[in-house]
Amino acid sequence: MSSSQDKPVLIVDGKRLDGRMPGDIRPAKIEANVLKNAAGSAYIEWGNNKILAAVYGPSEALPKHTSNPERAVIKCRYQMAPFSSLEEHGRSGPNRRSIEISKVIKEVFENVIITENFPGSEINIFIEVLQGDGGTRAAGVTAAAVAVATSGIPMTDLPYGVSIGKIGDLIVIDLNKIEDNYSDADVPIVISPRTGKILLLQMDGDMTREEINKGMEMAAKAGEAITKLQVDALKKQYIEISKKYKNEAPSFTPPAQK
Ligand code: CDP
């Protein structure tokens, strides 16, 4: 969020510049299991965001001092590709923003992955933003949740992310980059839909309690559609796997009855 003297007009006749109503999310699609060498993976396109998520592990936690004999440790790296936006991302490795986003996403997955099942091991979650247009941490978590699910690592729920925010007095959800830049508030959230628990909430700008509640209601409604996208991507993957095995399975002729 930033304020500027020459703030662009973001709302025209109650609609946003891309034609959306305040509670609409951008068109999104998710594909599960897109990388052969990862334990689990997913690709998401959400508006102009294009993000790959990959999961490796569980494997022995290394270096040793990072391991926990009681449970798996989650490691997360969120990164924007050098070509992902007009801003410079190529020169140095992790920056303050990507370190922060990696940390908060790691905490999301610590709360849903059943880590006690894998003592002494580590689970690595990688989120690579190929193209960024606002809301990449929310979209990244949404894809990473599908990637973890495809890896078979058990979770208590399939979390999803979406941002809520404020443009003037109007409460909106799923802000794109220009809205994010010139909004009065941008609040990325991650929700565990089964329990309704909030797993991530960061706030840039100010919103009152009432405004947040209104945004949360809009997010929960949109969340049903996001969860459906995640679940459909997972189901599609299993249908494809079962088709593959059906075709490859040796034909079986039952022994003749005596
Ligand atoms: O992506 P998200 O909304 O979670 O994070 P943000 O820090 O609020 O950034 C908003 C958007 O600005 C990102 O999605 C990127 O498109 C862009 N951005 C960027 O390209 N480079 C940065 N160093 C920071 C932001």
PDB file of C-alpha atoms and ligand atoms in Angstrom:
ATOM      1  CA  MET A   1       0.000   0.000   0.000  1.00  0.00           C
ATOM      2  CA  SER A   2       1.133   3.504  -0.662  1.00  0.00           C
ATOM      3  CA  SER A   3      -0.552   6.830  -0.918  1.00  0.00           C
ATOM      4  CA  SER A   4       0.180   9.177  -3.700  1.00  0.00           C
ATOM      5  CA  GLN A   5      -0.929  12.643  -4.789  1.00  0.00           C
ATOM      6  CA  ASP A   6      -1.907  11.294  -8.190  1.00  0.00           C
ATOM      7  CA  LYS A   7      -3.725   8.222  -7.002  1.00  0.00           C
ATOM      8  CA  PRO A   8      -5.437   6.491  -9.932  1.00  0.00           C
ATOM      9  CA  VAL A   9      -9.219   6.124  -9.859  1.00  0.00           C
ATOM     10  CA  LEU A  10      -9.781   2.490  -8.898  1.00  0.00           C
ATOM     11  CA  ILE A  11     -13.574   2.379  -8.637  1.00  0.00           C
ATOM     12  CA  VAL A  12     -15.868   3.499 -11.453  1.00  0.00           C
ATOM     13  CA  ASP A  13     -19.656   3.200 -10.950  1.00  0.00           C
ATOM     14  CA  GLY A  14     -19.121   0.789  -8.062  1.00  0.00           C
ATOM     15  CA  LYS A  15     -16.957  -1.509 -10.201  1.00  0.00           C
ATOM     16  CA  ARG A  16     -13.233  -2.110 -10.156  1.00  0.00           C
ATOM     17  CA  LEU A  17     -10.976  -1.336 -13.128  1.00  0.00           C
ATOM     18  CA  ASP A  18     -11.026  -4.959 -14.300  1.00  0.00           C
ATOM     19  CA  GLY A  19     -14.836  -4.994 -14.117  1.00  0.00           C
ATOM     20  CA  ARG A  20     -15.084  -6.875 -10.822  1.00  0.00           C
ATOM     21  CA  MET A  21     -17.587  -6.148  -8.083  1.00  0.00           C
ATOM     22  CA  PRO A  22     -16.072  -5.618  -4.591  1.00  0.00           C
ATOM     23  CA  GLY A  23     -16.595  -9.255  -3.520  1.00  0.00           C
ATOM     24  CA  ASP A  24     -15.403 -10.875  -6.748  1.00  0.00           C
ATOM     25  CA  ILE A  25     -12.112 -12.720  -7.019  1.00  0.00           C
ATOM     26  CA  ARG A  26     -10.111 -12.787 -10.226  1.00  0.00           C
ATOM     27  CA  PRO A  27     -10.505 -15.845 -12.472  1.00  0.00           C
ATOM     28  CA  ALA A  28      -8.308 -18.650 -11.181  1.00  0.00           C
ATOM     29  CA  LYS A  29      -7.285 -22.165 -12.144  1.00  0.00           C
ATOM     30  CA  ILE A  30      -5.176 -24.776 -10.418  1.00  0.00           C
ATOM     31  CA  GLU A  31      -3.396 -27.814 -11.776  1.00  0.00           C
ATOM     32  CA  ALA A  32      -2.091 -30.470  -9.397  1.00  0.00           C
ATOM     33  CA  ASN A  33       0.989 -32.649  -9.782  1.00  0.00           C
ATOM     34  CA  VAL A  34       2.808 -30.726 -12.498  1.00  0.00           C
ATOM     35  CA  LEU A  35       6.414 -31.597 -11.574  1.00  0.00           C
ATOM     36  CA  LYS A  36       7.779 -35.106 -11.952  1.00  0.00           C
ATOM     37  CA  ASN A  37      10.648 -34.896  -9.433  1.00  0.00           C
ATOM     38  CA  ALA A  38       8.823 -33.251  -6.541  1.00  0.00           C
ATOM     39  CA  ALA A  39       6.914 -35.256  -3.936  1.00  0.00           C
ATOM     40  CA  GLY A  40       3.971 -32.976  -4.650  1.00  0.00           C
ATOM     41  CA  SER A  41       3.354 -29.926  -6.785  1.00  0.00           C
ATOM     42  CA  ALA A  42       0.772 -27.533  -8.131  1.00  0.00           C
ATOM     43  CA  TYR A  43       0.527 -24.633 -10.537  1.00  0.00           C
ATOM     44  CA  ILE A  44      -1.882 -21.786 -10.049  1.00  0.00           C
ATOM     45  CA  GLU A  45      -2.979 -18.958 -12.284  1.00  0.00           C
ATOM     46  CA  TRP A  46      -4.944 -16.395 -10.359  1.00  0.00           C
ATOM     47  CA  GLY A  47      -5.606 -13.198 -12.281  1.00  0.00           C
ATOM     48  CA  ASN A  48      -2.205 -12.382 -13.729  1.00  0.00           C
ATOM     49  CA  ASN A  49      -0.356 -14.282 -11.024  1.00  0.00           C
ATOM     50  CA  LYS A  50       1.395 -17.444 -12.204  1.00  0.00           C
ATOM     51  CA  ILE A  51       2.888 -19.489  -9.392  1.00  0.00           C
ATOM     52  CA  LEU A  52       4.456 -22.919  -9.027  1.00  0.00           C
ATOM     53  CA  ALA A  53       4.532 -24.720  -5.693  1.00  0.00           C
ATOM     54  CA  ALA A  54       6.608 -27.817  -5.003  1.00  0.00           C
ATOM     55  CA  VAL A  55       6.993 -30.013  -1.949  1.00  0.00           C
ATOM     56  CA  TYR A  56       9.946 -32.249  -1.119  1.00  0.00           C
ATOM     57  CA  GLY A  57      10.131 -34.678   1.747  1.00  0.00           C
ATOM     58  CA  PRO A  58       9.633 -35.831   4.382  1.00  0.00           C
ATOM     59  CA  SER A  59      13.371 -36.500   4.461  1.00  0.00           C
ATOM     60  CA  GLU A  60      16.015 -36.449   7.182  1.00  0.00           C
ATOM     61  CA  ALA A  61      16.247 -32.924   8.612  1.00  0.00           C
ATOM     62  CA  LEU A  62      19.619 -31.441   7.704  1.00  0.00           C
ATOM     63  CA  PRO A  63      21.707 -29.883   9.100  1.00  0.00           C
ATOM     64  CA  LYS A  64      21.077 -32.071  12.123  1.00  0.00           C
ATOM     65  CA  HIS A  65      20.641 -29.209  14.569  1.00  0.00           C
ATOM     66  CA  THR A  66      17.499 -28.133  12.672  1.00  0.00           C
ATOM     67  CA  SER A  67      15.789 -31.458  13.343  1.00  0.00           C
ATOM     68  CA  ASN A  68      13.182 -32.082  16.015  1.00  0.00           C
ATOM     69  CA  PRO A  69      12.898 -35.623  17.459  1.00  0.00           C
ATOM     70  CA  GLU A  70       9.189 -35.087  18.150  1.00  0.00           C
ATOM     71  CA  ARG A  71       8.001 -33.923  14.749  1.00  0.00           C
ATOM     72  CA  ALA A  72       8.881 -32.862  11.212  1.00  0.00           C
ATOM     73  CA  VAL A  73      10.215 -29.370  10.724  1.00  0.00           C
ATOM     74  CA  ILE A  74       8.671 -27.346   7.922  1.00  0.00           C
ATOM     75  CA  LYS A  75      10.956 -25.254   5.766  1.00  0.00           C
ATOM     76  CA  CYS A  76       9.556 -22.809   3.257  1.00  0.00           C
ATOM     77  CA  ARG A  77      11.059 -20.689   0.527  1.00  0.00           C
ATOM     78  CA  TYR A  78       8.912 -18.137  -1.285  1.00  0.00           C
ATOM     79  CA  GLN A  79      10.689 -16.450  -4.153  1.00  0.00           C
ATOM     80  CA  MET A  80       9.846 -14.151  -7.036  1.00  0.00           C
ATOM     81  CA  ALA A  81      11.546 -15.025 -10.331  1.00  0.00           C
ATOM     82  CA  PRO A  82      13.775 -12.274 -11.775  1.00  0.00           C
ATOM     83  CA  PHE A  83      11.287 -11.793 -14.629  1.00  0.00           C
ATOM     84  CA  SER A  84       8.144 -11.955 -12.489  1.00  0.00           C
ATOM     85  CA  SER A  85       7.437  -8.234 -12.360  1.00  0.00           C
ATOM     86  CA  LEU A  86       8.768  -4.876 -13.486  1.00  0.00           C
ATOM     87  CA  GLU A  87      10.604  -4.617 -10.194  1.00  0.00           C
ATOM     88  CA  GLU A  88      14.121  -6.033  -9.892  1.00  0.00           C
ATOM     89  CA  HIS A  89      14.232  -9.543  -8.425  1.00  0.00           C
ATOM     90  CA  GLY A  90      17.356 -10.948  -9.994  1.00  0.00           C
ATOM     91  CA  ARG A  91      20.339  -9.402  -8.261  1.00  0.00           C
ATOM     92  CA  SER A  92      20.446 -10.786  -4.810  1.00  0.00           C
ATOM     93  CA  GLY A  93      18.968 -13.847  -3.164  1.00  0.00           C
ATOM     94  CA  PRO A  94      16.310 -13.609  -0.475  1.00  0.00           C
ATOM     95  CA  ASN A  95      15.256 -10.107   0.526  1.00  0.00           C
ATOM     96  CA  ARG A  96      13.416  -8.874   3.596  1.00  0.00           C
ATOM     97  CA  ARG A  97      10.027  -9.307   1.975  1.00  0.00           C
ATOM     98  CA  SER A  98      10.623 -12.833   0.687  1.00  0.00           C
ATOM     99  CA  ILE A  99      12.130 -13.917   4.036  1.00  0.00           C
ATOM    100  CA  GLU A 100       9.045 -12.583   5.835  1.00  0.00           C
ATOM    101  CA  ILE A 101       6.620 -14.226   3.401  1.00  0.00           C
ATOM    102  CA  SER A 102       8.511 -17.532   3.638  1.00  0.00           C
ATOM    103  CA  LYS A 103       8.258 -17.368   7.440  1.00  0.00           C
ATOM    104  CA  VAL A 104       4.527 -16.674   7.587  1.00  0.00           C
ATOM    105  CA  ILE A 105       3.778 -19.384   5.023  1.00  0.00           C
ATOM    106  CA  LYS A 106       5.902 -21.866   6.972  1.00  0.00           C
ATOM    107  CA  GLU A 107       3.758 -21.070  10.024  1.00  0.00           C
ATOM    108  CA  VAL A 108       0.580 -21.731   8.025  1.00  0.00           C
ATOM    109  CA  PHE A 109       1.756 -25.236   7.164  1.00  0.00           C
ATOM    110  CA  GLU A 110       3.075 -25.954  10.665  1.00  0.00           C
ATOM    111  CA  ASN A 111      -0.526 -25.542  11.726  1.00  0.00           C
ATOM    112  CA  VAL A 112      -2.093 -27.951   9.253  1.00  0.00           C
ATOM    113  CA  ILE A 113       0.513 -30.615   8.474  1.00  0.00           C
ATOM    114  CA  ILE A 114       0.435 -33.490  10.958  1.00  0.00           C
ATOM    115  CA  THR A 115       4.136 -33.080  11.733  1.00  0.00           C
ATOM    116  CA  GLU A 116       4.124 -35.584  14.629  1.00  0.00           C
ATOM    117  CA  ASN A 117       3.898 -38.337  12.021  1.00  0.00           C
ATOM    118  CA  PHE A 118       7.439 -37.635  10.802  1.00  0.00           C
ATOM    119  CA  PRO A 119       9.814 -37.115  13.753  1.00  0.00           C
ATOM    120  CA  GLY A 120      13.339 -36.021  12.867  1.00  0.00           C
ATOM    121  CA  SER A 121      12.447 -35.163   9.296  1.00  0.00           C
ATOM    122  CA  GLU A 122      11.980 -32.020   7.240  1.00  0.00           C
ATOM    123  CA  ILE A 123       9.355 -31.061   4.711  1.00  0.00           C
ATOM    124  CA  ASN A 124      10.348 -28.408   2.189  1.00  0.00           C
ATOM    125  CA  ILE A 125       7.799 -26.172   0.545  1.00  0.00           C
ATOM    126  CA  PHE A 126       8.939 -24.048  -2.389  1.00  0.00           C
ATOM    127  CA  ILE A 127       6.835 -21.294  -3.900  1.00  0.00           C
ATOM    128  CA  GLU A 128       8.136 -19.737  -7.089  1.00  0.00           C
ATOM    129  CA  VAL A 129       6.315 -16.699  -8.408  1.00  0.00           C
ATOM    130  CA  LEU A 130       6.743 -16.714 -12.181  1.00  0.00           C
ATOM    131  CA  GLN A 131       4.510 -13.699 -12.687  1.00  0.00           C
ATOM    132  CA  GLY A 132       3.262 -11.485  -9.884  1.00  0.00           C
ATOM    133  CA  ASP A 133       0.254  -9.191  -9.878  1.00  0.00           C
ATOM    134  CA  GLY A 134      -0.749  -8.697  -6.256  1.00  0.00           C
ATOM    135  CA  GLY A 135      -1.817 -11.326  -3.755  1.00  0.00           C
ATOM    136  CA  THR A 136       1.048 -13.696  -4.466  1.00  0.00           C
ATOM    137  CA  ARG A 137       1.379 -14.915  -0.875  1.00  0.00           C
ATOM    138  CA  ALA A 138      -2.328 -15.827  -0.792  1.00  0.00           C
ATOM    139  CA  ALA A 139      -2.189 -17.520  -4.192  1.00  0.00           C
ATOM    140  CA  GLY A 140       1.108 -19.181  -3.241  1.00  0.00           C
ATOM    141  CA  VAL A 141      -0.399 -20.736  -0.106  1.00  0.00           C
ATOM    142  CA  THR A 142      -3.449 -21.876  -2.092  1.00  0.00           C
ATOM    143  CA  ALA A 143      -1.188 -23.679  -4.571  1.00  0.00           C
ATOM    144  CA  ALA A 144       1.172 -25.001  -1.883  1.00  0.00           C
ATOM    145  CA  ALA A 145      -1.769 -26.581  -0.044  1.00  0.00           C
ATOM    146  CA  VAL A 146      -2.617 -28.547  -3.190  1.00  0.00           C
ATOM    147  CA  ALA A 147       1.067 -29.447  -3.624  1.00  0.00           C
ATOM    148  CA  VAL A 148       1.246 -30.810  -0.056  1.00  0.00           C
ATOM    149  CA  ALA A 149      -1.968 -32.767  -0.625  1.00  0.00           C
ATOM    150  CA  THR A 150      -0.598 -34.357  -3.801  1.00  0.00           C
ATOM    151  CA  SER A 151       2.544 -35.383  -1.913  1.00  0.00           C
ATOM    152  CA  GLY A 152       0.390 -37.499   0.401  1.00  0.00           C
ATOM    153  CA  ILE A 153       1.656 -35.709   3.521  1.00  0.00           C
ATOM    154  CA  PRO A 154      -1.348 -35.647   5.862  1.00  0.00           C
ATOM    155  CA  MET A 155      -2.935 -32.334   6.779  1.00  0.00           C
ATOM    156  CA  THR A 156      -5.852 -31.503   9.032  1.00  0.00           C
ATOM    157  CA  ASP A 157      -7.266 -29.210   6.347  1.00  0.00           C
ATOM    158  CA  LEU A 158      -6.673 -27.647   2.941  1.00  0.00           C
ATOM    159  CA  PRO A 159      -5.940 -23.975   3.641  1.00  0.00           C
ATOM    160  CA  TYR A 160      -6.562 -21.224   1.114  1.00  0.00           C
ATOM    161  CA  GLY A 161      -5.503 -17.609   0.952  1.00  0.00           C
ATOM    162  CA  VAL A 162      -7.152 -14.443  -0.305  1.00  0.00           C
ATOM    163  CA  SER A 163      -6.670 -10.792   0.495  1.00  0.00           C
ATOM    164  CA  ILE A 164      -9.241  -8.344   1.764  1.00  0.00           C
ATOM    165  CA  GLY A 165      -8.806  -4.610   1.605  1.00  0.00           C
ATOM    166  CA  LYS A 166     -10.226  -1.144   1.420  1.00  0.00           C
ATOM    167  CA  ILE A 167     -10.331   1.290  -1.468  1.00  0.00           C
ATOM    168  CA  GLY A 168     -11.699   4.586  -0.156  1.00  0.00           C
ATOM    169  CA  ASP A 169     -14.678   3.427   1.902  1.00  0.00           C
ATOM    170  CA  LEU A 170     -15.281   0.336  -0.189  1.00  0.00           C
ATOM    171  CA  ILE A 171     -14.349  -3.086   1.180  1.00  0.00           C
ATOM    172  CA  VAL A 172     -12.985  -5.334  -1.572  1.00  0.00           C
ATOM    173  CA  ILE A 173     -11.311  -8.712  -1.811  1.00  0.00           C
ATOM    174  CA  ASP A 174      -8.467 -10.154  -3.868  1.00  0.00           C
ATOM    175  CA  LEU A 175      -6.651  -6.923  -4.671  1.00  0.00           C
ATOM    176  CA  ASN A 176      -4.519  -6.885  -7.775  1.00  0.00           C
ATOM    177  CA  LYS A 177      -1.203  -5.073  -7.961  1.00  0.00           C
ATOM    178  CA  ILE A 178      -2.507  -1.613  -8.813  1.00  0.00           C
ATOM    179  CA  GLU A 179      -5.242  -1.897  -6.170  1.00  0.00           C
ATOM    180  CA  ASP A 180      -2.672  -3.141  -3.690  1.00  0.00           C
ATOM    181  CA  ASN A 181      -0.393  -0.191  -4.460  1.00  0.00           C
ATOM    182  CA  TYR A 182      -3.046   2.491  -4.087  1.00  0.00           C
ATOM    183  CA  SER A 183      -5.498   0.926  -1.644  1.00  0.00           C
ATOM    184  CA  ASP A 184      -6.137   2.258   1.840  1.00  0.00           C
ATOM    185  CA  ALA A 185      -5.628  -1.215   3.293  1.00  0.00           C
ATOM    186  CA  ASP A 186      -4.493  -4.626   2.077  1.00  0.00           C
ATOM    187  CA  VAL A 187      -4.924  -7.584   4.401  1.00  0.00           C
ATOM    188  CA  PRO A 188      -3.793 -10.986   3.143  1.00  0.00           C
ATOM    189  CA  ILE A 189      -5.420 -13.818   5.069  1.00  0.00           C
ATOM    190  CA  VAL A 190      -5.190 -17.595   5.042  1.00  0.00           C
ATOM    191  CA  ILE A 191      -8.090 -19.639   6.340  1.00  0.00           C
ATOM    192  CA  SER A 192      -8.527 -23.238   7.364  1.00  0.00           C
ATOM    193  CA  PRO A 193     -12.002 -23.764   5.887  1.00  0.00           C
ATOM    194  CA  ARG A 194     -12.990 -26.767   8.005  1.00  0.00           C
ATOM    195  CA  THR A 195     -12.415 -25.025  11.316  1.00  0.00           C
ATOM    196  CA  GLY A 196     -12.650 -21.402  10.165  1.00  0.00           C
ATOM    197  CA  LYS A 197      -9.323 -20.728  11.892  1.00  0.00           C
ATOM    198  CA  ILE A 198      -7.221 -17.856  10.589  1.00  0.00           C
ATOM    199  CA  LEU A 199      -3.720 -19.163   9.846  1.00  0.00           C
ATOM    200  CA  LEU A 200      -2.249 -15.937   8.508  1.00  0.00           C
ATOM    201  CA  LEU A 201      -3.333 -12.326   8.744  1.00  0.00           C
ATOM    202  CA  GLN A 202      -1.124  -9.411   7.885  1.00  0.00           C
ATOM    203  CA  MET A 203      -2.280  -5.844   7.699  1.00  0.00           C
ATOM    204  CA  ASP A 204      -0.951  -3.039   5.564  1.00  0.00           C
ATOM    205  CA  GLY A 205      -3.048   0.079   6.235  1.00  0.00           C
ATOM    206  CA  ASP A 206      -5.965   0.468   8.599  1.00  0.00           C
ATOM    207  CA  MET A 207      -9.353  -1.188   8.724  1.00  0.00           C
ATOM    208  CA  THR A 208     -11.863  -1.006  11.547  1.00  0.00           C
ATOM    209  CA  ARG A 209     -13.133  -4.142  13.261  1.00  0.00           C
ATOM    210  CA  GLU A 210     -16.439  -3.820  11.336  1.00  0.00           C
ATOM    211  CA  GLU A 211     -14.620  -3.418   8.035  1.00  0.00           C
ATOM    212  CA  ILE A 212     -12.489  -6.475   8.728  1.00  0.00           C
ATOM    213  CA  ASN A 213     -15.577  -8.491   9.649  1.00  0.00           C
ATOM    214  CA  LYS A 214     -17.239  -7.440   6.402  1.00  0.00           C
ATOM    215  CA  GLY A 215     -14.120  -8.379   4.421  1.00  0.00           C
ATOM    216  CA  MET A 216     -13.912 -11.717   6.252  1.00  0.00           C
ATOM    217  CA  GLU A 217     -17.498 -12.525   5.280  1.00  0.00           C
ATOM    218  CA  MET A 218     -16.724 -11.738   1.642  1.00  0.00           C
ATOM    219  CA  ALA A 219     -13.537 -13.815   1.856  1.00  0.00           C
ATOM    220  CA  ALA A 220     -15.362 -16.795   3.364  1.00  0.00           C
ATOM    221  CA  LYS A 221     -17.881 -16.703   0.523  1.00  0.00           C
ATOM    222  CA  ALA A 222     -15.123 -16.502  -2.097  1.00  0.00           C
ATOM    223  CA  GLY A 223     -13.304 -19.205  -0.165  1.00  0.00           C
ATOM    224  CA  GLU A 224     -15.944 -21.751  -1.111  1.00  0.00           C
ATOM    225  CA  ALA A 225     -15.040 -21.233  -4.770  1.00  0.00           C
ATOM    226  CA  ILE A 226     -11.308 -21.357  -4.027  1.00  0.00           C
ATOM    227  CA  THR A 227     -11.651 -24.590  -2.046  1.00  0.00           C
ATOM    228  CA  LYS A 228     -13.632 -26.063  -4.928  1.00  0.00           C
ATOM    229  CA  LEU A 229     -10.810 -25.197  -7.344  1.00  0.00           C
ATOM    230  CA  GLN A 230      -8.307 -26.914  -5.040  1.00  0.00           C
ATOM    231  CA  VAL A 231     -10.441 -30.010  -4.544  1.00  0.00           C
ATOM    232  CA  ASP A 232     -11.275 -30.280  -8.248  1.00  0.00           C
ATOM    233  CA  ALA A 233      -7.564 -30.074  -9.126  1.00  0.00           C
ATOM    234  CA  LEU A 234      -6.865 -32.917  -6.668  1.00  0.00           C
ATOM    235  CA  LYS A 235      -9.754 -35.053  -7.896  1.00  0.00           C
ATOM    236  CA  LYS A 236      -8.734 -34.563 -11.523  1.00  0.00           C
ATOM    237  CA  GLN A 237      -5.261 -35.768 -10.675  1.00  0.00           C
ATOM    238  CA  TYR A 238      -6.564 -38.959  -9.078  1.00  0.00           C
ATOM    239  CA  ILE A 239      -8.872 -39.659 -11.990  1.00  0.00           C
ATOM    240  CA  GLU A 240      -5.866 -39.329 -14.327  1.00  0.00           C
ATOM    241  CA  ILE A 241      -3.726 -41.636 -12.164  1.00  0.00           C
ATOM    242  CA  SER A 242      -6.429 -44.282 -11.963  1.00  0.00           C
ATOM    243  CA  LYS A 243      -6.934 -44.107 -15.750  1.00  0.00           C
ATOM    244  CA  LYS A 244      -3.192 -44.555 -16.266  1.00  0.00           C
ATOM    245  CA  TYR A 245      -3.075 -47.632 -14.028  1.00  0.00           C
ATOM    246  CA  LYS A 246      -6.183 -49.048 -15.610  1.00  0.00           C
ATOM    247  CA  ASN A 247      -4.496 -48.858 -19.007  1.00  0.00           C
ATOM    248  CA  GLU A 248      -1.185 -50.222 -17.745  1.00  0.00           C
ATOM    249  CA  ALA A 249      -2.509 -52.956 -15.486  1.00  0.00           C
ATOM    250  CA  PRO A 250      -1.927 -56.479 -16.827  1.00  0.00           C
ATOM    251  CA  SER A 251      -5.175 -58.101 -17.802  1.00  0.00           C
ATOM    252  CA  PHE A 252      -6.349 -60.642 -15.283  1.00  0.00           C
ATOM    253  CA  THR A 253      -8.358 -63.688 -16.145  1.00  0.00           C
ATOM    254  CA  PRO A 254      -9.937 -65.344 -13.110  1.00  0.00           C
ATOM    255  CA  PRO A 255      -9.196 -69.074 -12.831  1.00  0.00           C
ATOM    256  CA  ALA A 256     -11.907 -71.266 -14.293  1.00  0.00           C
ATOM    257  CA  GLN A 257     -14.422 -72.526 -11.742  1.00  0.00           C
ATOM    258  CA  LYS A 258     -14.228 -76.248 -11.067  1.00  0.00           C
TER     259      LYS A 258
HETATM  260  O1  CDP B   1       1.996 -10.464  -3.482  1.00  0.00           O
HETATM  261  P1  CDP B   1       1.500  -9.970  -2.175  1.00  0.00           P
HETATM  262  O2  CDP B   1       0.281  -9.111  -2.299  1.00  0.00           O
HETATM  263  O3  CDP B   1       1.337 -11.085  -1.199  1.00  0.00           O
HETATM  264  O4  CDP B   1       2.643  -9.068  -1.562  1.00  0.00           O
HETATM  265  P2  CDP B   1       2.921  -7.490  -1.540  1.00  0.00           P
HETATM  266  O5  CDP B   1       4.245  -7.359  -0.849  1.00  0.00           O
HETATM  267  O6  CDP B   1       1.768  -6.737  -0.996  1.00  0.00           O
HETATM  268  O7  CDP B   1       3.166  -7.099  -3.028  1.00  0.00           O
HETATM  269  C1  CDP B   1       2.147  -6.839  -3.933  1.00  0.00           C
HETATM  270  C2  CDP B   1       2.607  -7.123  -5.335  1.00  0.00           C
HETATM  271  O8  CDP B   1       3.623  -6.221  -5.709  1.00  0.00           O
HETATM  272  C3  CDP B   1       3.213  -8.499  -5.551  1.00  0.00           C
HETATM  273  O9  CDP B   1       2.245  -9.488  -5.797  1.00  0.00           O
HETATM  274  C4  CDP B   1       4.072  -8.259  -6.762  1.00  0.00           C
HETATM  275  O10 CDP B   1       3.279  -8.300  -7.930  1.00  0.00           O
HETATM  276  C5  CDP B   1       4.571  -6.863  -6.543  1.00  0.00           C
HETATM  277  N1  CDP B   1       5.896  -6.780  -5.891  1.00  0.00           N
HETATM  278  C6  CDP B   1       7.006  -7.001  -6.639  1.00  0.00           C
HETATM  279  O11 CDP B   1       6.915  -7.289  -7.824  1.00  0.00           O
HETATM  280  N2  CDP B   1       8.236  -6.934  -6.056  1.00  0.00           N
HETATM  281  C7  CDP B   1       8.372  -6.652  -4.748  1.00  0.00           C
HETATM  282  N3  CDP B   1       9.591  -6.591  -4.229  1.00  0.00           N
HETATM  283  C8  CDP B   1       7.238  -6.419  -3.992  1.00  0.00           C
HETATM  284  C9  CDP B   1       6.012  -6.484  -4.590  1.00  0.00           C
END
